[in-house]
PDB file of C-alpha atoms in Angstrom:
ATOM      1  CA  UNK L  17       0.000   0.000   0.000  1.00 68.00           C
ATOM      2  CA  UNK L  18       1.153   3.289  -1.021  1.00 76.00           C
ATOM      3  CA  UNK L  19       1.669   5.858   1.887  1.00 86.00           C
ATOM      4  CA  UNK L  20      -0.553   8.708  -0.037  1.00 91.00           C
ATOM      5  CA  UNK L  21      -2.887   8.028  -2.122  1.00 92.00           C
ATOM      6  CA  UNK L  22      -4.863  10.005  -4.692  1.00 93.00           C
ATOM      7  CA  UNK L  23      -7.384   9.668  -7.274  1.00 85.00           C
ATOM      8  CA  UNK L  24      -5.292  11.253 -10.316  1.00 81.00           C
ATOM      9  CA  UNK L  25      -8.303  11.906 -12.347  1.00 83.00           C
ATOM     10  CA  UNK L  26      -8.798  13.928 -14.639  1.00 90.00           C
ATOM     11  CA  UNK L  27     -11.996  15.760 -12.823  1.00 95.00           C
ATOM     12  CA  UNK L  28     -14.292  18.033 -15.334  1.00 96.00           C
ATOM     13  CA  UNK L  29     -16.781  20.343 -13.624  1.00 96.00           C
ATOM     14  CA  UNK L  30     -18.288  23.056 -14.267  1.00 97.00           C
ATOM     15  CA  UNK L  31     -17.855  26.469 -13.722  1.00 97.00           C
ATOM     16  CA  UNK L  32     -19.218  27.145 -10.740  1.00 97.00           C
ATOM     17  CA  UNK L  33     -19.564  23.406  -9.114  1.00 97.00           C
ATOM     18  CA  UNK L  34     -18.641  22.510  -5.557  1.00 97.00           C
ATOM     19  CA  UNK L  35     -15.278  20.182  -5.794  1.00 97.00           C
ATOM     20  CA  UNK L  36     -14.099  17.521  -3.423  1.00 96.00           C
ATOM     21  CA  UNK L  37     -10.962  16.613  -4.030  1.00 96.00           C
ATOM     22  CA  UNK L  38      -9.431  13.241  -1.775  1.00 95.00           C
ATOM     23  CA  UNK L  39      -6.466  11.954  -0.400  1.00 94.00           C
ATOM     24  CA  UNK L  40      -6.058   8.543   1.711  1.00 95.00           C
ATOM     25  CA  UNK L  41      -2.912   7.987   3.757  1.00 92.00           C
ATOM     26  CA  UNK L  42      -0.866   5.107   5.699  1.00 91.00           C
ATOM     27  CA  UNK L  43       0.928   6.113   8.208  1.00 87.00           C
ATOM     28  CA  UNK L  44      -0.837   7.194  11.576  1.00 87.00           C
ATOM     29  CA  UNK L  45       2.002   9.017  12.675  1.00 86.00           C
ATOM     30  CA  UNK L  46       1.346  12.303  10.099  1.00 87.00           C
ATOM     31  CA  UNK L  47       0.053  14.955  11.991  1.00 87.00           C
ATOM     32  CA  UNK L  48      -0.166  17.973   9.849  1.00 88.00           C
ATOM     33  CA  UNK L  49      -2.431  17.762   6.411  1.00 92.00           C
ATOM     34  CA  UNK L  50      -0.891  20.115   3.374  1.00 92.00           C
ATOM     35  CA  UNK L  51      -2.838  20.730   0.469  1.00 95.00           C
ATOM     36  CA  UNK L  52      -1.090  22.605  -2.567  1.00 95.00           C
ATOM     37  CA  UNK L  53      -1.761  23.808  -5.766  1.00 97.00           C
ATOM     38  CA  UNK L  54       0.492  23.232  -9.088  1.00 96.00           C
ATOM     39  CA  UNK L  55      -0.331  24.941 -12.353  1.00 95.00           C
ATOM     40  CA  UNK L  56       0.998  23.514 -15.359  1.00 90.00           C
ATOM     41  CA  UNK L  57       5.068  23.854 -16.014  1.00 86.00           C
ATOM     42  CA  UNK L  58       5.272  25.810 -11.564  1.00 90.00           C
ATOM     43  CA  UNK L  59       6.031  24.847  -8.675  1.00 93.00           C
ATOM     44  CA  UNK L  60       3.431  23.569  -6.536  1.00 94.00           C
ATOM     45  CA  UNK L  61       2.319  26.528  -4.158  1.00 93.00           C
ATOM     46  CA  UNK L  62       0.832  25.940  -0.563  1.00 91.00           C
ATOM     47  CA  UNK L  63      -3.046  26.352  -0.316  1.00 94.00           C
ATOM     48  CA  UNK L  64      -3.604  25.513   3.347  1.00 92.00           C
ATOM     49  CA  UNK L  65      -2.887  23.107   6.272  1.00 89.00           C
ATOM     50  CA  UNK L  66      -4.503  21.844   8.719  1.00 89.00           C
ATOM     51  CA  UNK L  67      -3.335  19.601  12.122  1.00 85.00           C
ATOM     52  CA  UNK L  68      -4.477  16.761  13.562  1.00 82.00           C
ATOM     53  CA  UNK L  69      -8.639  16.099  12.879  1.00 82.00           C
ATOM     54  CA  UNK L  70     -11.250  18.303  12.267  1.00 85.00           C
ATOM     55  CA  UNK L  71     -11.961  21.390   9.593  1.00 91.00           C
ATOM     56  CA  UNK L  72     -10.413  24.523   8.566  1.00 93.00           C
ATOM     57  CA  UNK L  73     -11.743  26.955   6.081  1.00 95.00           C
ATOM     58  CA  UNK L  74      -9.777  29.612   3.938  1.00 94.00           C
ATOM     59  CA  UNK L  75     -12.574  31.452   1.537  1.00 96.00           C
ATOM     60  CA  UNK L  76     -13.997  29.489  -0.681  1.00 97.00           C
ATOM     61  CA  UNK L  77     -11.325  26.401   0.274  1.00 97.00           C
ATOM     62  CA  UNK L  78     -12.259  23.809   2.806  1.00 97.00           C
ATOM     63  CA  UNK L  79     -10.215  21.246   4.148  1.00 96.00           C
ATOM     64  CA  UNK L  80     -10.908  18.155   6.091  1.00 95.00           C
ATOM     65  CA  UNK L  81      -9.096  15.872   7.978  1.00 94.00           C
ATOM     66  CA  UNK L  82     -10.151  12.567   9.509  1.00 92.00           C
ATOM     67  CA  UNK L  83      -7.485  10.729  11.433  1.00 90.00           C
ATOM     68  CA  UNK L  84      -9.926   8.120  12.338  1.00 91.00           C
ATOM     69  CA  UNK L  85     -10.185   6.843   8.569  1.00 93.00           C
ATOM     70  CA  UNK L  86      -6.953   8.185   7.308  1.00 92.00           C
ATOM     71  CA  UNK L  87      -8.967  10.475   5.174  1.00 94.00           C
ATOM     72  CA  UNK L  88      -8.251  14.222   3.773  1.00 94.00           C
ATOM     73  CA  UNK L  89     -10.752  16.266   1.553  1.00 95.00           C
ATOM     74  CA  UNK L  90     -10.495  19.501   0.230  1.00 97.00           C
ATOM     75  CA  UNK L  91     -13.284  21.293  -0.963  1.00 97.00           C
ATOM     76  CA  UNK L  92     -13.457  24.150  -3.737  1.00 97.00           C
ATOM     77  CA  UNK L  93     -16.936  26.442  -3.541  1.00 97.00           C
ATOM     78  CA  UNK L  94     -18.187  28.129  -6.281  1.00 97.00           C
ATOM     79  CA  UNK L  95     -15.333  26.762  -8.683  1.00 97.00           C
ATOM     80  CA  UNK L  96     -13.221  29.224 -11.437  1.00 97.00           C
ATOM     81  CA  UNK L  97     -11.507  28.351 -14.654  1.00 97.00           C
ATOM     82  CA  UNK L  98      -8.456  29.426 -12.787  1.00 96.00           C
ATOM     83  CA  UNK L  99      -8.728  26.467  -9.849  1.00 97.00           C
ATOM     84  CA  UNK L 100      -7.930  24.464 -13.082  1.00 97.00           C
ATOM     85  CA  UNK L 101      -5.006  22.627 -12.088  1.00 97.00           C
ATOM     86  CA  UNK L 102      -3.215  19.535 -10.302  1.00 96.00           C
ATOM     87  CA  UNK L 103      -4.074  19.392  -6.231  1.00 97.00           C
ATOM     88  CA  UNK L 104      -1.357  17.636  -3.908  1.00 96.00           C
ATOM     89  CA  UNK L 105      -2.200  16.474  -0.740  1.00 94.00           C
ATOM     90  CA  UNK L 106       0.841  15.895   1.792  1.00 93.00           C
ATOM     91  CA  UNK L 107       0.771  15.344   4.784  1.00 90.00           C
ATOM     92  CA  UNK L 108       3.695  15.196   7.669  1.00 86.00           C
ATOM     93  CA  UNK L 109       5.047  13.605  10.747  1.00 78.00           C
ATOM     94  CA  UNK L 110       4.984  15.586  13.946  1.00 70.00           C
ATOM     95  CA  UNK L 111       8.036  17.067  14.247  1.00 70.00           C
ATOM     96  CA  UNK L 112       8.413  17.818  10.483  1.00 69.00           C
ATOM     97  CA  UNK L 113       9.923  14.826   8.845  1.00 66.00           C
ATOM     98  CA  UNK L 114       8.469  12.336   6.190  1.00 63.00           C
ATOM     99  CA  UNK L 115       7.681  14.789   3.435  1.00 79.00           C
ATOM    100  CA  UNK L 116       5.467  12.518   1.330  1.00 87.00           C
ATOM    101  CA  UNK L 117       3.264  13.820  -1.584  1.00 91.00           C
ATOM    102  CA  UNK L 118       0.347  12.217  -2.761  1.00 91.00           C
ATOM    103  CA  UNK L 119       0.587  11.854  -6.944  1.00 92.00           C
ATOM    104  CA  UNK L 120      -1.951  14.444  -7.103  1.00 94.00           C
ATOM    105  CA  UNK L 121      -5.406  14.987  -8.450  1.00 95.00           C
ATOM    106  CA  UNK L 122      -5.813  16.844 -12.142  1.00 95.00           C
ATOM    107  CA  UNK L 123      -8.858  19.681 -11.858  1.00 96.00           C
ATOM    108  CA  UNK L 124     -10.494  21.546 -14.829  1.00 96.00           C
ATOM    109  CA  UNK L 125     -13.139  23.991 -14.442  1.00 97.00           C
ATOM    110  CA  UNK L 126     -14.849  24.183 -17.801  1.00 96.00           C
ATOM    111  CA  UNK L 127     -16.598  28.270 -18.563  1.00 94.00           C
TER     112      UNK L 127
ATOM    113  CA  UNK R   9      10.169  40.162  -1.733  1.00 65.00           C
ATOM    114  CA  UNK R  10      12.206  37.464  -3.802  1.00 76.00           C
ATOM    115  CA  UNK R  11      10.571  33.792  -3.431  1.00 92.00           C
ATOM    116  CA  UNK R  12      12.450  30.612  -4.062  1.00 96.00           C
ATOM    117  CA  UNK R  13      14.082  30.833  -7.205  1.00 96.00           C
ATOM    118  CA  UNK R  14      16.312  28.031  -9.402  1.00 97.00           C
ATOM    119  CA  UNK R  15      18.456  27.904 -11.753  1.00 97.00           C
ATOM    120  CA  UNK R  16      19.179  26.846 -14.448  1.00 97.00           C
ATOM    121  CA  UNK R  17      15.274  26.170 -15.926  1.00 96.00           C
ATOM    122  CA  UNK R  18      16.071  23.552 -18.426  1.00 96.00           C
ATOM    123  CA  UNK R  19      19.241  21.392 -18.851  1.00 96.00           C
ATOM    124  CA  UNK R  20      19.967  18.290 -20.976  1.00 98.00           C
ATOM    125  CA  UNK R  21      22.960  16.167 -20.317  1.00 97.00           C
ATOM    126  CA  UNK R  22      24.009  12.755 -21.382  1.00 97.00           C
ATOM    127  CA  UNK R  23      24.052   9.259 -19.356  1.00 98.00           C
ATOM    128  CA  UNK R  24      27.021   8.545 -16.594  1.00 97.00           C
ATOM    129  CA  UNK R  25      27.294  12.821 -16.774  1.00 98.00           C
ATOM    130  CA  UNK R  26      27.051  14.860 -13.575  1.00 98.00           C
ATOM    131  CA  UNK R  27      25.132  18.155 -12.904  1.00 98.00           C
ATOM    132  CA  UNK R  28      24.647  20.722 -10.151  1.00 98.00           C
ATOM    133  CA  UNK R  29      21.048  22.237  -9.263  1.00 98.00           C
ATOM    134  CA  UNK R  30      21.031  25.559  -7.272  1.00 98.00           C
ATOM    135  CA  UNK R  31      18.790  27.495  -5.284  1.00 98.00           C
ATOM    136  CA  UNK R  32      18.265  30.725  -3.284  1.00 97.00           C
ATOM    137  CA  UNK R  33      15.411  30.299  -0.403  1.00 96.00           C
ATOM    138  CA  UNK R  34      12.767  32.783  -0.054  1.00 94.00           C
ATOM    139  CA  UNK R  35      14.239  35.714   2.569  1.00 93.00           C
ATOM    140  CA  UNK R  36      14.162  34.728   5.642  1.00 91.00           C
ATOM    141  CA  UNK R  37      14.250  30.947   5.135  1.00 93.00           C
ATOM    142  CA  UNK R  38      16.704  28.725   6.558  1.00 93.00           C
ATOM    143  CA  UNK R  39      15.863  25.275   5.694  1.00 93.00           C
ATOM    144  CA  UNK R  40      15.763  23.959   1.909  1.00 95.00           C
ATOM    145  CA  UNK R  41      14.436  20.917   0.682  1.00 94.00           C
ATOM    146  CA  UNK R  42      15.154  18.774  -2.398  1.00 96.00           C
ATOM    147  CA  UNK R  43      12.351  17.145  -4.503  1.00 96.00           C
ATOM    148  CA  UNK R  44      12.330  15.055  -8.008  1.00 97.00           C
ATOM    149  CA  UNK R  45       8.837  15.439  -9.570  1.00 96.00           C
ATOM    150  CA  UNK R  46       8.612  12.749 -12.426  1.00 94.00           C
ATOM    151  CA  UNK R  47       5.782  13.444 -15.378  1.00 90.00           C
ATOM    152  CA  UNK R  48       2.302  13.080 -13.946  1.00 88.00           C
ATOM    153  CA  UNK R  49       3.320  12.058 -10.011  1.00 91.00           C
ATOM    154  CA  UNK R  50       3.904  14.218  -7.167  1.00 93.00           C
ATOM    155  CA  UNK R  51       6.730  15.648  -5.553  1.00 94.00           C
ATOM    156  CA  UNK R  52       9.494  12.244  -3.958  1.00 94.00           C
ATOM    157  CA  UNK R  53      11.600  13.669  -1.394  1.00 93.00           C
ATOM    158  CA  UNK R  54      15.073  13.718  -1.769  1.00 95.00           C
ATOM    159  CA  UNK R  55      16.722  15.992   1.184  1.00 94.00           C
ATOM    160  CA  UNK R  56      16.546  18.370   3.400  1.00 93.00           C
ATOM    161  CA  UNK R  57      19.178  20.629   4.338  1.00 95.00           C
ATOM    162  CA  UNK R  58      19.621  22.946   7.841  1.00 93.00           C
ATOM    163  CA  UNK R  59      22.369  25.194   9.342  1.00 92.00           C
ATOM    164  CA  UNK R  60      24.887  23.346   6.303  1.00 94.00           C
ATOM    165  CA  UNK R  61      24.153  19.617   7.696  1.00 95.00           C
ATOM    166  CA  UNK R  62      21.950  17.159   5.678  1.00 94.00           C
ATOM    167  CA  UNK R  63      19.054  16.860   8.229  1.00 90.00           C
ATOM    168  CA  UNK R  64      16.723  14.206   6.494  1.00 89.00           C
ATOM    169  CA  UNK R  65      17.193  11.879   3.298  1.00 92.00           C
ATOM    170  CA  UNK R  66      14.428  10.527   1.226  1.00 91.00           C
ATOM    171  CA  UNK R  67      15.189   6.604  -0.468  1.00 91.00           C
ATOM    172  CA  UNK R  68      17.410   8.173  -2.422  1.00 96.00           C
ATOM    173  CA  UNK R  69      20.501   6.614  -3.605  1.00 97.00           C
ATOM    174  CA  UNK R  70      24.374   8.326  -2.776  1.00 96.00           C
ATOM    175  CA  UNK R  71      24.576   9.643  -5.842  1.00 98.00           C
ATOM    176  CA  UNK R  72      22.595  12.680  -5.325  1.00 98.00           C
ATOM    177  CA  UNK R  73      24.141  14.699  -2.876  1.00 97.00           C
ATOM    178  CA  UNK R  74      23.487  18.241  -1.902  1.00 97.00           C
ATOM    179  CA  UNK R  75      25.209  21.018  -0.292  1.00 97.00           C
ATOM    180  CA  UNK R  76      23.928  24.109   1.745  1.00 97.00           C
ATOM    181  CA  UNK R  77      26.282  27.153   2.007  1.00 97.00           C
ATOM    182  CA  UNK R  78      26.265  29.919   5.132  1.00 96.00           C
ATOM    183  CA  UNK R  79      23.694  32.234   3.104  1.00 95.00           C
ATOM    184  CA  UNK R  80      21.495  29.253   3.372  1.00 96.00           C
ATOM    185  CA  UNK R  81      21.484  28.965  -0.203  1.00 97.00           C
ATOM    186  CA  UNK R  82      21.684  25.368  -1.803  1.00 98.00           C
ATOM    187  CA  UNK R  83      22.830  22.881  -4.735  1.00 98.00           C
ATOM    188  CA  UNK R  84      22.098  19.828  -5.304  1.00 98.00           C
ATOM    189  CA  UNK R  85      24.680  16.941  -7.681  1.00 98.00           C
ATOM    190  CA  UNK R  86      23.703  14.224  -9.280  1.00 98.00           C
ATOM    191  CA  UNK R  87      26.472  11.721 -10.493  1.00 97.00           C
ATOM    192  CA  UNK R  88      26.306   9.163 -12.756  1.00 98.00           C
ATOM    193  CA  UNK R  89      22.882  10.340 -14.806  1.00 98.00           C
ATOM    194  CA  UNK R  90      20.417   8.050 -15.713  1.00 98.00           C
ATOM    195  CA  UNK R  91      17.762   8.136 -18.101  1.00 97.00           C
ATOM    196  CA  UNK R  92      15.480   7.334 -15.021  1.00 96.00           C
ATOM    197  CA  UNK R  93      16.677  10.646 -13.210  1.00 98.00           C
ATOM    198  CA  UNK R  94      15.193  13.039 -16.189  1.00 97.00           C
ATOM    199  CA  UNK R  95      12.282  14.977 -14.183  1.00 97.00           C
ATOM    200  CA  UNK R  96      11.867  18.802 -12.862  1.00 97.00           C
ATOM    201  CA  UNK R  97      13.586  18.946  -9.741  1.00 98.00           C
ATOM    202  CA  UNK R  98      11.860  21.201  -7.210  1.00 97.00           C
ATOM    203  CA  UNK R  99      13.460  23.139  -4.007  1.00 96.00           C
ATOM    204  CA  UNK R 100      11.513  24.444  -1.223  1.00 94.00           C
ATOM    205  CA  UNK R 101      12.340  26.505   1.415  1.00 94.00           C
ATOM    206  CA  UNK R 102      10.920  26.722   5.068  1.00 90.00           C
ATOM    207  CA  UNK R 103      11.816  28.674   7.865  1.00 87.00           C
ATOM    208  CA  UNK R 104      11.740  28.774  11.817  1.00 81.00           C
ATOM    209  CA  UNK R 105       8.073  30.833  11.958  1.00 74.00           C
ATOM    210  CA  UNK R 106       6.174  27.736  10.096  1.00 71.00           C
ATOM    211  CA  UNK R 107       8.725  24.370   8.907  1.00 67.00           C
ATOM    212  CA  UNK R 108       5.737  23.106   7.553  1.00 78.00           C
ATOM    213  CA  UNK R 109       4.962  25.484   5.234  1.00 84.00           C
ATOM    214  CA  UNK R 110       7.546  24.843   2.563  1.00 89.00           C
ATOM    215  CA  UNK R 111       7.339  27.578  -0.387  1.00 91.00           C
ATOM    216  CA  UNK R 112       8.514  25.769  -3.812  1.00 94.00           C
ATOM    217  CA  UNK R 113      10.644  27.380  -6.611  1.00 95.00           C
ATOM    218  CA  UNK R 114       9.781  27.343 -10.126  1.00 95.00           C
ATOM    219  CA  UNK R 115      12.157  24.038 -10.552  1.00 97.00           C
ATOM    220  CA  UNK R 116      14.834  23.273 -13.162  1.00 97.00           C
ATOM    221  CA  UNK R 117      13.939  20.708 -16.338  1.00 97.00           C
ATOM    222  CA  UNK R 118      16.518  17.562 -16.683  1.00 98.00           C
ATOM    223  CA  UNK R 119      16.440  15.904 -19.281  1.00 97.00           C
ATOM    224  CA  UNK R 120      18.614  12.832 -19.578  1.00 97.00           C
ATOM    225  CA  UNK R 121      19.258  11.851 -23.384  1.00 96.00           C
TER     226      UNK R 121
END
């Protein structure tokens, strides 16, 4: 079993269309849940975090962690063309180490 | 405010050639981290360098071998090239305010004929 796991897609929706975008992980040790952003030919760029269980909300970004299940969502209201992109979910051990990156989720918000 | 940046963007070399990676962390930042991203998968984890001293290592073989200078600025060598090692190599930087929040550079292009 991989340690991170995403669905790689591709995911079409619409302009407009709530997103849920998933990540399933391994290890019980991660603590901290990153979700970042990478636009074709960048770098990926950091979106949000959150630590341990429970919700955190950043406009019209929502992410999700439960430790219970191993499970991470991040949600996208009100979707744009320009949330078009691929969405990494990585999450990491307490004290910083095991920097693992799910292979990340391919988005397009069709106008 | 600079961010992260890289150089060079692109490079080709041939098999069983070497080549240095560098990087400047965004101001401020202390720690830099090495990633290989291959076509269509995330980010693997190759290093992670601190106050000049290799501080974590990804399952990575001893051929790629880094380097982190008193400005906090970094490189990263490969030896030996492979065909297998052509990918955009990413750094990140990170610094004492928020280690987890790594801020990624552009990355630079290998390509491995």
């Amino acid at each position: 079993q991989k340690e991170v796991e995403q669905d790689p897609g591709p995911l079409s929706v619409p302009e407009g269309a709530i997103v849920s975008l998933n990540c399933t992980y391994s290890n019980s040790a991660f603590q901290y849940f990153m979700w970042y952003r990478q636009y074709s030919r960048k770098g990926p760029e950091l979106l949000m975090y959150t630590y341990s269980s429970g919700n955190k909300e950043d406009g019209r970004f929502t992410a999700q962690v439960d430790k219970s299940s191993k499970y991470i969502s991040l949600f996208i209201r009100d979707s744009q063309p320009s949330d078009s992109a691929t969405y990494l979910c990585a999450p990491i051990g307490p004290y910083g180490q095991n920097f693992v990156f799910g292979p990340g989720t391919r988005l397009s918000v069709l106008p | 405010d600079a961010g992260v940046t890289q150089s060079p963007t692109h490079l080709i070399k041939t098999r069983g050639q070497q080549v240095t990676l560098r990087c400047s962390p965004k101001s401020g930042h202390d720690t830099v981290s090495w990633y290989q991203q291959a076509l269509g998968q995330g980010p693997q984890f190759i290093f992670q360098y601190y106050e000049e001293e290799e501080r974590q290592r990804g399952n990575f073989p001893d051929r790629f071998s880094g380097h982190q200078f008193p400005n906090y600025s970094s490189e990263l060598n490969v030896n030996a090239l492979l065909l297998g090692d052509s990918a955009l190599y990413l750094c990140a930087s990170s610094g004492p305010e928020g280690l987890y929040e790594q801020f990624f550079g552009p990355g630079t292009r290998l390509t491995v004929l």
